[in-house]
Coordinates of C-alpha atoms in Angstrom, one line a residue:
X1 CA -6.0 -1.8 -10.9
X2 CA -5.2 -1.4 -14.7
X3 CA -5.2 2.6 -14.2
X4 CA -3.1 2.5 -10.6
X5 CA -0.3 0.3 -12.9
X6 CA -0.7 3.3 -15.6
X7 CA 0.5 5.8 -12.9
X8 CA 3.3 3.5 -11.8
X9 CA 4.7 2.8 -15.5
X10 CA 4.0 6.5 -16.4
X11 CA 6.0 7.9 -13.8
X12 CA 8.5 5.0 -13.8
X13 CA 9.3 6.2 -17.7
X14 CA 9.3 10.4 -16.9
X15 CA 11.7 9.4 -14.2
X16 CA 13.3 7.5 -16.6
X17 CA 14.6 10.6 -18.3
X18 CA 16.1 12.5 -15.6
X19 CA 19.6 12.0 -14.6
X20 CA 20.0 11.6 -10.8
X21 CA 19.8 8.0 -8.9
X22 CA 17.2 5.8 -8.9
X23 CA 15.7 2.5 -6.6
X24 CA 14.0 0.0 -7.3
X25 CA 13.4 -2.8 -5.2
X26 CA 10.8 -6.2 -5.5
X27 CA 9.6 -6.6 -1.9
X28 CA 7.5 -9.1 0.4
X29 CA 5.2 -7.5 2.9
X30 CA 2.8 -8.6 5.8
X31 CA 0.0 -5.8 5.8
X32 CA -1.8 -4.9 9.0
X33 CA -5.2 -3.2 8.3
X34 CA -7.5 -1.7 11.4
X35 CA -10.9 -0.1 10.4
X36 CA -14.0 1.9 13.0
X37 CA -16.9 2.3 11.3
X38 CA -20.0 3.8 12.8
X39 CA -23.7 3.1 11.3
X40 CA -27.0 3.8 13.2
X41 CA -25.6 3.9 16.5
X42 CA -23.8 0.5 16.2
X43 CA -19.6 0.3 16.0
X44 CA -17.8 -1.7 14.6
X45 CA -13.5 -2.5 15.0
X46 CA -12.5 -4.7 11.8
X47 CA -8.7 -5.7 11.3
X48 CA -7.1 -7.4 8.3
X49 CA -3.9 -9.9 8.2
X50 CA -2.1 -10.2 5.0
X51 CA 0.4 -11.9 2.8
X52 CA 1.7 -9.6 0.0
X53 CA 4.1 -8.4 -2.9
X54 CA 4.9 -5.2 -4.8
X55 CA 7.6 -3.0 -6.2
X56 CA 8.5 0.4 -4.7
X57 CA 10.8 3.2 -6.9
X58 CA 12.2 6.4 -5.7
X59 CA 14.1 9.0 -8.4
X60 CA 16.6 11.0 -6.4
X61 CA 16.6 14.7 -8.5
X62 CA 19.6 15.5 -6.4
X63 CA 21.5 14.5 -2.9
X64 CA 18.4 14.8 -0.5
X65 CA 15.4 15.0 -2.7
X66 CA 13.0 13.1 -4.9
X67 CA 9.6 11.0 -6.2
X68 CA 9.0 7.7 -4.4
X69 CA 6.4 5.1 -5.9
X70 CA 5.0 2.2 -4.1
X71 CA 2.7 -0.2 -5.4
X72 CA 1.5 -3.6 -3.6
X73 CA -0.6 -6.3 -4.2
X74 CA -2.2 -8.1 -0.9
X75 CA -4.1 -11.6 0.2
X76 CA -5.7 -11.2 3.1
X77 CA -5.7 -14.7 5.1
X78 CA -7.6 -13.7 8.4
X79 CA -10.1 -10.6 8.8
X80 CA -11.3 -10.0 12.2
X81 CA -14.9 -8.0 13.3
X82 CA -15.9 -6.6 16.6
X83 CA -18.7 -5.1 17.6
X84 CA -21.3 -5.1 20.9
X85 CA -22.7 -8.6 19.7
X86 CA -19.0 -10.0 20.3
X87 CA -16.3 -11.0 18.3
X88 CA -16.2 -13.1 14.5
X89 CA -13.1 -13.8 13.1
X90 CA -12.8 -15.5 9.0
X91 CA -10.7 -16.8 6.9
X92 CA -9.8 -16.1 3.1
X93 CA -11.5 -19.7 2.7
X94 CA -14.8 -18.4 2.9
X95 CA -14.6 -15.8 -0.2
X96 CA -14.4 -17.1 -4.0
X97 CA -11.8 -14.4 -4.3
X98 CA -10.1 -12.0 -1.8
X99 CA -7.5 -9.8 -2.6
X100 CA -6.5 -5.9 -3.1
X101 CA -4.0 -3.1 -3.8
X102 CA -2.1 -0.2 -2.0
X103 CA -0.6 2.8 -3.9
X104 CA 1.8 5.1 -2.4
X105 CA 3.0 8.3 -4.5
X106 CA 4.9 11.5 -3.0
X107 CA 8.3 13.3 -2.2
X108 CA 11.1 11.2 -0.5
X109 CA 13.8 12.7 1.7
X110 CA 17.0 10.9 2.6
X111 CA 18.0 11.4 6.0
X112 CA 21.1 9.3 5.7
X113 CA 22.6 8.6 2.4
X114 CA 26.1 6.9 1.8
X115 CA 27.7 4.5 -0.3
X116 CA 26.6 1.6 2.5
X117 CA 23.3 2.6 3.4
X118 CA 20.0 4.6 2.8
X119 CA 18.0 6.5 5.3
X120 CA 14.5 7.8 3.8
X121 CA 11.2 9.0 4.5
X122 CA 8.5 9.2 2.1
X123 CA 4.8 11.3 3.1
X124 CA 2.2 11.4 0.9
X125 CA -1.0 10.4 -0.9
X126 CA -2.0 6.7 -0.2
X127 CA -5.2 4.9 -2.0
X128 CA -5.8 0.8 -1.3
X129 CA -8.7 -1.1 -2.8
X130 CA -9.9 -4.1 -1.2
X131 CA -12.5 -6.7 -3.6
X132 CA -14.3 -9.6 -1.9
X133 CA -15.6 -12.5 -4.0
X134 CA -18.8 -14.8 -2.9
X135 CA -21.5 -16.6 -4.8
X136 CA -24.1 -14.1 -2.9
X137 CA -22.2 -11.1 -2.7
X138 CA -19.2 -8.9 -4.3
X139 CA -17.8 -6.1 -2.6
X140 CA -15.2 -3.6 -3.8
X141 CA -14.0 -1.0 -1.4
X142 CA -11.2 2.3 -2.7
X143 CA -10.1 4.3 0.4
X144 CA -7.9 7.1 0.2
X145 CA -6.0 9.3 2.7
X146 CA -2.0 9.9 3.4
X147 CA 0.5 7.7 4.1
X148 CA 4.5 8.0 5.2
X149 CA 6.7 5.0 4.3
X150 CA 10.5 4.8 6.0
X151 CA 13.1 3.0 4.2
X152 CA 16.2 1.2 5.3
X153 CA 18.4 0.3 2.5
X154 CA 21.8 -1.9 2.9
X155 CA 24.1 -1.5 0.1
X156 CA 25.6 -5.7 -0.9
X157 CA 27.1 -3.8 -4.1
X158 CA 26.9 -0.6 -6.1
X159 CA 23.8 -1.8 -7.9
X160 CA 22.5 -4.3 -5.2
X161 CA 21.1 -3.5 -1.7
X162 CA 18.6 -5.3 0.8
X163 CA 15.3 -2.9 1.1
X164 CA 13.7 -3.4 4.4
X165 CA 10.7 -0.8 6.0
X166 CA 7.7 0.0 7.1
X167 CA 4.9 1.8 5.6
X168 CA 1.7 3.7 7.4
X169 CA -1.0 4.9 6.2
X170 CA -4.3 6.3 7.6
X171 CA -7.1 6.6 5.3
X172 CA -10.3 9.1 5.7
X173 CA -12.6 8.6 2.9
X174 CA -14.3 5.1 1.1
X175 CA -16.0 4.9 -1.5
X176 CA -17.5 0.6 -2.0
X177 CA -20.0 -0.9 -4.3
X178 CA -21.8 -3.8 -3.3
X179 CA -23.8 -6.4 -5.6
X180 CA -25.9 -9.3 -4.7
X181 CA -28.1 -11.1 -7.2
X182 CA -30.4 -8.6 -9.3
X183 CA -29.3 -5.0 -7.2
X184 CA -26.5 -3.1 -6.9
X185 CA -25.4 -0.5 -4.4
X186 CA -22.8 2.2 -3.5
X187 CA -21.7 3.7 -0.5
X188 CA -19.5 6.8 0.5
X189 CA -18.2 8.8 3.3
X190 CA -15.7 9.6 5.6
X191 CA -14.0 6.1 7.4
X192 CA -11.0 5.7 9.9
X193 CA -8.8 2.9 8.7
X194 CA -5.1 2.4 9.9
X195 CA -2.6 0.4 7.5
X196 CA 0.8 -0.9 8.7
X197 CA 3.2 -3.1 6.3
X198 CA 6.6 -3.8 7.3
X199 CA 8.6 -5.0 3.9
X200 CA 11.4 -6.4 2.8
X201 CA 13.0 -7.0 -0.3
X202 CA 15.7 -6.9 -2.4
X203 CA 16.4 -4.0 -4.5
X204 CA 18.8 -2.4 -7.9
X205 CA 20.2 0.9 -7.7
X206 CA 20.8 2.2 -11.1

């Protein structure tokens, strides 16, 4: 987490020192997570409910064209499995600690940009983490795979506007390491999870 808010300051200062128009907005989100993995035969449909906060920046470098930033931090409250011996669903209240990250980074185009509203998509490379807390096990999980976030700004002011979107994602590769008392154990290889957080927030344009 410590390296992903790195990035996100890094790039936040280098845009810093261009001219052109920049956003930055504070956001809530709900975070949707669907995952199919396949192991020895058996599949199995997970899906994730969440409760989350971030910040998300865009540097315009002129009318159309920029860098857009996202970075989230989530609480999963309900997590859902599937597979042919039926249906479990938890929640957080079973982990000691349960939380993660998505990080969004890649070119944003405005499709509609005036002085009462912005239009923009935003493609590009998407990593989330997920760590699970339990007095017999700790899991960490980094995915990574592409994303493309929309964004609906509403200007209240010249510096003030309402940010309101949705981001997707779809990630293809996992990397997780798993510890239980006395062993631990990684994992890697290619997943299928689907990520959709709608968001809204309120945001500065400077």
């Amino acid at each position: 987490m410590k390296k992903v808010l790195f990035i996100f300051c890094l790039l936040f200062v280098i845009a810093g020192l261009y001219a052109g128009d920049k956003y930055l907005s504070i956001n809530g989100s709900l975070p949707v997570t669907w995952e199919r993995t396949s192991e020895n035969g058996v599949t199995a449909k997970s899906n994730v409910l969440s409760m989350g906060f971030g910040f998300s920046f865009a540097q315009y470098f002129g009318e159309k064209w920029g860098l857009d930033v996202g970075f989230d931090v989530f609480f999963p409250q309900k997590l859902t499995l599937t597979t042919t011996e039926g249906t479990v669903s938890v929640g957080r209240d079973v982990y000691d600690s349960l939380w993660g990250i998505m990080f969004d980074l890649g070119p944003t185009f405005a499709v509609i940009r005036n002085d009462k509203m912005l239009f923009a998509l935003n493609p590009g490379f998407h990593y989330m983490m997920l760590a699970s807390f339990t007095s017999y096990m700790n899991s960490v999980g980094y995915m990574f795979g592409v994303g493309l976030s929309t964004e609906f700004d509403f200007k209240f002011t010249d510096l003030v506007y309402l940010r309101t979107g949705v981001d997707l994602a779809y990630d293809f590769y996992n990397y997780s390491v798993v510890s239980v008392p006395g062993k631990t154990g990684t994992n890697s290889g290619f997943t299928s999870d689907f990520s959709l957080v709608p968001k809204i927030g309120i945001g500065f344009n400077f």
